[in-house]
Amino acid sequence: MTDCDLCNTNEYDVIYDGRIRDGVVGKETEMDHKVVKCQGCGLVRLLENPLSMEYYQSDEYRKAYNETAEVSDYIEMHDSEQMPRLNKIGVHAFRDKIALDYGCGGGAFLDLVSGVANKTIGIEPFSGYHESLTSRGHEVFSDSDSAVASYTGQVDTITSFGVLEHVENPSQYLKDAFSLLKKGGKMYLETDNLDDLLMKLEINDFDRFFYRTAHLWYFDAQTLSKIVEQAGFSGIEISFRHNFDISNAMMWLRDKKPTGNGKLNLFDSRVNAAWINFVETAGLGDLVCVEMTKS
Ligand SMILES: [Zn+2]
């Protein structure tokens, strides 16, 4: 049983009890899992942690969630996710800077900024990617302790995409990031948004797809703000990103399945541009993002 990482309250409400995703889409747990909301601070978590840190360092995890442990496959699968991230943050955050991606995976984002950054550093527990990361010019650490030992107070910009929901101790993760940053340095973080539009539509099949064994924590704008503030950050700016067009929501309602984008040709870019703009400004995007400063 896991305790709330943000406050000392042990009381919680069960907000979901059932099968959850366990790997690629369609793979589910054989047992029911409880998702609970802390009565003290509102942070949502899996009540029992089904995975271990050793598992995250294994080929088995990469194969379960990505169907492969090859770095070339990782890059092919994740390259298209990187430009929207960079567009949102802006190149200026990396130009001539020491940039660190905390939980960098196969390094698809680091590759994108290495042309303008002074130095690119990755922290990645899966050692299967290390040799390739190093050969592409990135300095790599297996864990935060070794990175902190080398770079305390020296990093200009830290990025974190889809990592906070995985780590056993999000508060410690953020405190380590805070230690790595120099004074005035910034961190840009994205994590899955519990207030995702599709969660609001109360589609049970979406809930069991959204909650998954690899995600121990589920944040919204409020709990994300609280946990980063508690880690020492200031200048906290919350925003949202949405990666899915209107057809994806329609198909969820019709077929109760994830389809990705562009599956209904009824809609064109006029509707989708308005749709994305609305979903993001209303706080209903699939990602909640935070920009923050070590002041
Ligand atoms: Zn709490």
Tab-separated table of C-alpha atoms and ligand atoms in Angstrom:
chain	number	residue	atom	x	y	z
A	1	MET	CA	0.000	0.000	0.000
A	2	THR	CA	1.331	3.409	-0.931
A	3	ASP	CA	0.966	6.530	1.196
A	4	CYS	CA	0.202	9.992	-0.118
A	5	ASP	CA	3.465	11.518	-1.321
A	6	LEU	CA	2.324	15.078	-0.805
A	7	CYS	CA	0.842	15.240	2.722
A	8	ASN	CA	0.735	13.125	5.862
A	9	THR	CA	-2.922	12.160	5.625
A	10	ASN	CA	-3.735	8.452	5.466
A	11	GLU	CA	-7.444	8.922	4.741
A	12	TYR	CA	-8.629	8.506	1.180
A	13	ASP	CA	-11.692	7.988	-1.005
A	14	VAL	CA	-11.785	5.226	-3.614
A	15	ILE	CA	-12.556	6.851	-6.991
A	16	TYR	CA	-12.072	3.776	-9.194
A	17	ASP	CA	-12.027	0.045	-8.485
A	18	GLY	CA	-11.568	-2.326	-11.414
A	19	ARG	CA	-9.280	-3.611	-14.134
A	20	ILE	CA	-6.614	-1.195	-15.347
A	21	ARG	CA	-4.222	-1.110	-18.281
A	22	ASP	CA	-1.106	-3.240	-17.966
A	23	GLY	CA	1.116	-2.504	-20.946
A	24	VAL	CA	0.127	-1.683	-24.512
A	25	VAL	CA	-3.472	-0.799	-25.348
A	26	GLY	CA	-5.727	-3.788	-24.803
A	27	LYS	CA	-3.568	-5.465	-22.138
A	28	GLU	CA	-5.277	-5.340	-18.752
A	29	THR	CA	-4.595	-6.532	-15.232
A	30	GLU	CA	-6.110	-9.828	-14.154
A	31	MET	CA	-7.020	-8.310	-10.784
A	32	ASP	CA	-8.967	-5.216	-9.851
A	33	HIS	CA	-7.004	-2.187	-8.670
A	34	LYS	CA	-8.125	0.697	-6.514
A	35	VAL	CA	-7.405	4.298	-7.471
A	36	VAL	CA	-7.772	6.585	-4.448
A	37	LYS	CA	-7.934	10.313	-3.786
A	38	CYS	CA	-6.206	11.674	-0.684
A	39	GLN	CA	-8.658	13.391	1.663
A	40	GLY	CA	-5.910	15.713	2.855
A	41	CYS	CA	-4.594	17.151	-0.406
A	42	GLY	CA	-6.571	15.631	-3.275
A	43	LEU	CA	-3.624	13.809	-4.840
A	44	VAL	CA	-4.784	10.682	-6.686
A	45	ARG	CA	-2.742	7.468	-6.601
A	46	LEU	CA	-2.849	3.741	-7.237
A	47	LEU	CA	-3.450	2.259	-3.798
A	48	GLU	CA	-1.045	-0.590	-4.400
A	49	ASN	CA	2.135	-0.220	-6.409
A	50	PRO	CA	2.169	-3.223	-8.723
A	51	LEU	CA	5.605	-2.516	-10.221
A	52	SER	CA	9.093	-2.176	-8.813
A	53	MET	CA	12.000	0.086	-9.694
A	54	GLU	CA	13.838	-3.007	-10.959
A	55	TYR	CA	11.006	-3.543	-13.429
A	56	TYR	CA	11.488	-0.049	-14.915
A	57	GLN	CA	15.124	-0.858	-15.504
A	58	SER	CA	14.255	-4.002	-17.410
A	59	ASP	CA	13.750	-4.948	-21.050
A	60	GLU	CA	10.491	-6.501	-19.861
A	61	TYR	CA	8.950	-3.093	-19.055
A	62	ARG	CA	9.976	-1.554	-22.371
A	63	LYS	CA	8.581	-4.574	-24.186
A	64	ALA	CA	5.290	-4.510	-22.228
A	65	TYR	CA	4.658	-0.809	-22.845
A	66	ASN	CA	6.475	-0.217	-26.150
A	67	GLU	CA	6.529	-3.793	-27.524
A	68	THR	CA	10.307	-3.469	-27.961
A	69	ALA	CA	13.468	-2.541	-26.044
A	70	GLU	CA	15.410	-1.308	-29.102
A	71	VAL	CA	16.434	2.347	-29.028
A	72	SER	CA	15.788	2.724	-32.780
A	73	ASP	CA	12.187	1.600	-32.240
A	74	TYR	CA	11.831	4.015	-29.308
A	75	ILE	CA	12.965	6.906	-31.482
A	76	GLU	CA	10.717	5.966	-34.372
A	77	MET	CA	7.751	5.685	-32.019
A	78	HIS	CA	8.414	8.921	-30.123
A	79	ASP	CA	9.972	11.352	-32.627
A	80	SER	CA	6.612	12.822	-33.632
A	81	GLU	CA	5.838	13.741	-29.998
A	82	GLN	CA	8.840	16.042	-29.680
A	83	MET	CA	8.100	19.077	-31.894
A	84	PRO	CA	4.901	20.105	-30.027
A	85	ARG	CA	6.936	20.030	-26.804
A	86	LEU	CA	9.671	22.220	-28.241
A	87	ASN	CA	7.123	24.566	-29.853
A	88	LYS	CA	5.488	25.119	-26.492
A	89	ILE	CA	8.713	25.664	-24.537
A	90	GLY	CA	10.615	27.587	-27.224
A	91	VAL	CA	14.177	27.215	-28.534
A	92	HIS	CA	15.384	30.124	-26.346
A	93	ALA	CA	15.142	27.835	-23.295
A	94	PHE	CA	17.922	25.672	-24.759
A	95	ARG	CA	20.154	27.991	-26.808
A	96	ASP	CA	23.672	27.911	-25.292
A	97	LYS	CA	22.238	26.282	-22.154
A	98	ILE	CA	23.016	23.186	-20.109
A	99	ALA	CA	19.843	21.174	-20.711
A	100	LEU	CA	18.810	18.049	-18.821
A	101	ASP	CA	15.924	15.724	-19.668
A	102	TYR	CA	14.936	13.900	-16.488
A	103	GLY	CA	13.632	10.514	-17.639
A	104	CYS	CA	14.842	10.904	-21.207
A	105	GLY	CA	13.992	7.428	-22.536
A	106	GLY	CA	15.724	6.899	-25.876
A	107	GLY	CA	16.631	10.601	-26.062
A	108	ALA	CA	14.297	11.779	-28.835
A	109	PHE	CA	13.823	15.188	-27.177
A	110	LEU	CA	17.529	15.644	-26.372
A	111	ASP	CA	18.364	14.997	-30.029
A	112	LEU	CA	16.090	17.866	-30.996
A	113	VAL	CA	17.768	20.442	-28.738
A	114	SER	CA	21.373	19.239	-28.954
A	115	GLY	CA	22.025	21.471	-31.983
A	116	VAL	CA	21.429	24.657	-29.972
A	117	ALA	CA	22.259	23.584	-26.407
A	118	ASN	CA	25.724	23.948	-24.927
A	119	LYS	CA	25.380	20.531	-23.290
A	120	THR	CA	22.666	17.853	-23.195
A	121	ILE	CA	22.270	15.514	-20.231
A	122	GLY	CA	19.838	12.645	-19.749
A	123	ILE	CA	18.767	10.732	-16.661
A	124	GLU	CA	17.414	7.326	-17.653
A	125	PRO	CA	17.141	4.183	-15.499
A	126	PHE	CA	16.929	1.814	-18.490
A	127	SER	CA	20.585	1.085	-19.305
A	128	GLY	CA	19.643	-0.481	-22.649
A	129	TYR	CA	19.472	3.047	-24.097
A	130	HIS	CA	22.707	4.379	-22.573
A	131	GLU	CA	25.214	3.390	-25.235
A	132	SER	CA	23.129	4.958	-27.989
A	133	LEU	CA	22.491	8.130	-25.937
A	134	THR	CA	26.204	8.555	-25.329
A	135	SER	CA	27.062	7.962	-28.985
A	136	ARG	CA	24.603	10.721	-29.933
A	137	GLY	CA	26.534	13.165	-27.744
A	138	HIS	CA	24.429	13.189	-24.577
A	139	GLU	CA	25.866	12.698	-21.112
A	140	VAL	CA	23.855	9.997	-19.348
A	141	PHE	CA	23.135	9.133	-15.725
A	142	SER	CA	21.213	6.099	-14.469
A	143	ASP	CA	19.686	7.903	-11.536
A	144	SER	CA	19.289	11.315	-9.955
A	145	ASP	CA	21.900	10.671	-7.228
A	146	SER	CA	24.737	10.345	-9.735
A	147	ALA	CA	23.483	13.348	-11.734
A	148	VAL	CA	23.193	15.459	-8.556
A	149	ALA	CA	26.744	14.438	-7.578
A	150	SER	CA	28.070	15.898	-10.860
A	151	TYR	CA	25.743	18.802	-11.637
A	152	THR	CA	24.266	20.311	-8.459
A	153	GLY	CA	23.284	23.926	-9.108
A	154	GLN	CA	24.623	23.889	-12.674
A	155	VAL	CA	21.724	23.072	-14.992
A	156	ASP	CA	19.918	25.911	-16.826
A	157	THR	CA	16.891	24.020	-18.123
A	158	ILE	CA	15.274	20.750	-17.050
A	159	THR	CA	12.537	19.017	-19.035
A	160	SER	CA	10.318	16.171	-17.880
A	161	PHE	CA	7.787	14.554	-20.192
A	162	GLY	CA	5.524	11.816	-18.899
A	163	VAL	CA	7.773	10.838	-16.000
A	164	LEU	CA	6.274	12.243	-12.774
A	165	GLU	CA	3.328	9.823	-12.892
A	166	HIS	CA	5.751	6.860	-12.988
A	167	VAL	CA	8.178	7.599	-10.170
A	168	GLU	CA	7.797	6.079	-6.730
A	169	ASN	CA	8.423	9.362	-4.978
A	170	PRO	CA	7.369	12.413	-7.042
A	171	SER	CA	8.290	14.872	-4.255
A	172	GLN	CA	11.848	13.548	-4.137
A	173	TYR	CA	12.039	13.579	-7.952
A	174	LEU	CA	11.117	17.284	-7.961
A	175	LYS	CA	13.495	18.088	-5.113
A	176	ASP	CA	16.338	16.417	-7.045
A	177	ALA	CA	15.456	18.473	-10.119
A	178	PHE	CA	15.449	21.595	-7.943
A	179	SER	CA	18.952	20.700	-6.656
A	180	LEU	CA	20.270	20.235	-10.187
A	181	LEU	CA	19.062	23.632	-11.382
A	182	LYS	CA	21.152	26.744	-11.041
A	183	LYS	CA	19.583	29.813	-9.468
A	184	GLY	CA	17.178	31.303	-12.009
A	185	GLY	CA	17.032	27.980	-13.891
A	186	LYS	CA	13.724	26.675	-15.187
A	187	MET	CA	11.941	23.361	-15.320
A	188	TYR	CA	9.243	22.421	-17.846
A	189	LEU	CA	7.172	19.391	-16.931
A	190	GLU	CA	4.249	17.587	-18.542
A	191	THR	CA	2.169	14.794	-17.040
A	192	ASP	CA	-1.181	13.163	-17.841
A	193	ASN	CA	-4.114	15.360	-16.829
A	194	LEU	CA	-6.696	13.780	-14.542
A	195	ASP	CA	-9.119	16.425	-15.818
A	196	ASP	CA	-8.755	15.091	-19.380
A	197	LEU	CA	-11.946	15.825	-21.292
A	198	LEU	CA	-12.535	12.086	-21.767
A	199	MET	CA	-12.446	11.536	-17.994
A	200	LYS	CA	-15.220	14.118	-17.684
A	201	LEU	CA	-17.386	12.133	-20.100
A	202	GLU	CA	-17.392	9.198	-17.655
A	203	ILE	CA	-16.726	6.461	-20.182
A	204	ASN	CA	-15.884	3.427	-18.041
A	205	ASP	CA	-13.717	1.952	-20.808
A	206	PHE	CA	-11.717	5.171	-20.859
A	207	ASP	CA	-11.100	4.984	-17.097
A	208	ARG	CA	-9.700	1.452	-17.361
A	209	PHE	CA	-7.527	2.584	-20.294
A	210	PHE	CA	-6.388	5.787	-18.513
A	211	TYR	CA	-5.424	4.188	-15.189
A	212	ARG	CA	-2.479	1.857	-15.616
A	213	THR	CA	-0.024	-0.211	-13.638
A	214	ALA	CA	2.899	1.987	-14.704
A	215	HIS	CA	1.263	5.187	-13.436
A	216	LEU	CA	1.353	5.430	-9.667
A	217	TRP	CA	0.182	9.072	-9.478
A	218	TYR	CA	-2.519	11.053	-11.297
A	219	PHE	CA	-2.246	14.839	-11.235
A	220	ASP	CA	-4.528	17.738	-11.981
A	221	ALA	CA	-3.662	21.450	-12.033
A	222	GLN	CA	-4.209	21.815	-8.269
A	223	THR	CA	-2.194	18.838	-7.038
A	224	LEU	CA	0.583	19.507	-9.548
A	225	SER	CA	0.861	23.126	-8.361
A	226	LYS	CA	0.977	21.996	-4.722
A	227	ILE	CA	3.666	19.371	-5.193
A	228	VAL	CA	6.013	21.615	-7.218
A	229	GLU	CA	5.575	24.450	-4.739
A	230	GLN	CA	6.379	22.074	-1.879
A	231	ALA	CA	9.578	21.077	-3.719
A	232	GLY	CA	10.733	24.709	-3.620
A	233	PHE	CA	9.784	26.045	-7.047
A	234	SER	CA	8.293	29.488	-7.649
A	235	GLY	CA	6.892	31.365	-10.647
A	236	ILE	CA	4.600	28.386	-11.226
A	237	GLU	CA	2.646	28.616	-14.484
A	238	ILE	CA	0.151	25.873	-15.283
A	239	SER	CA	-1.099	25.230	-18.818
A	240	PHE	CA	-2.498	22.365	-20.864
A	241	ARG	CA	-1.758	20.548	-24.107
A	242	HIS	CA	-4.115	18.387	-26.083
A	243	ASN	CA	-2.865	15.922	-28.662
A	244	PHE	CA	-6.159	14.577	-29.993
A	245	ASP	CA	-8.652	15.832	-32.538
A	246	ILE	CA	-12.426	15.826	-32.174
A	247	SER	CA	-12.758	12.491	-33.973
A	248	ASN	CA	-10.826	10.755	-31.189
A	249	ALA	CA	-13.425	11.893	-28.618
A	250	MET	CA	-16.300	10.906	-30.920
A	251	MET	CA	-14.804	7.465	-31.533
A	252	TRP	CA	-14.350	6.946	-27.791
A	253	LEU	CA	-18.043	7.704	-27.304
A	254	ARG	CA	-19.069	5.461	-30.212
A	255	ASP	CA	-16.683	2.508	-29.998
A	256	LYS	CA	-15.185	2.843	-26.472
A	257	LYS	CA	-11.707	2.476	-27.964
A	258	PRO	CA	-8.660	4.650	-28.575
A	259	THR	CA	-8.297	5.307	-32.289
A	260	GLY	CA	-5.868	8.214	-32.509
A	261	ASN	CA	-6.474	11.145	-34.838
A	262	GLY	CA	-8.185	11.596	-38.185
A	263	LYS	CA	-10.537	8.651	-38.063
A	264	LEU	CA	-13.680	10.572	-39.083
A	265	ASN	CA	-13.396	12.618	-42.270
A	266	LEU	CA	-16.568	14.511	-41.350
A	267	PHE	CA	-14.327	17.049	-39.623
A	268	ASP	CA	-11.569	19.216	-41.017
A	269	SER	CA	-8.853	21.520	-39.700
A	270	ARG	CA	-11.318	24.387	-38.984
A	271	VAL	CA	-13.165	22.322	-36.386
A	272	ASN	CA	-10.038	20.708	-35.017
A	273	ALA	CA	-8.179	23.998	-34.530
A	274	ALA	CA	-11.149	25.385	-32.574
A	275	TRP	CA	-11.499	22.113	-30.695
A	276	ILE	CA	-7.868	21.996	-29.561
A	277	ASN	CA	-7.954	25.682	-28.615
A	278	PHE	CA	-11.087	25.153	-26.524
A	279	VAL	CA	-9.892	21.954	-24.825
A	280	GLU	CA	-6.511	23.457	-23.905
A	281	THR	CA	-7.838	26.791	-22.608
A	282	ALA	CA	-10.613	25.056	-20.653
A	283	GLY	CA	-8.042	22.917	-18.808
A	284	LEU	CA	-9.331	19.663	-20.337
A	285	GLY	CA	-6.253	18.692	-22.360
A	286	ASP	CA	-4.691	15.248	-22.095
A	287	LEU	CA	-1.576	16.845	-20.576
A	288	VAL	CA	-1.197	19.271	-17.686
A	289	CYS	CA	2.016	21.293	-18.018
A	290	VAL	CA	3.974	23.401	-15.582
A	291	GLU	CA	6.748	25.917	-16.113
A	292	MET	CA	8.585	26.855	-12.915
A	293	THR	CA	11.676	28.588	-11.648
A	294	LYS	CA	14.324	28.067	-8.978
A	295	SER	CA	14.517	31.605	-7.675
B	1	ZN	ZN	-2.307	13.904	0.459
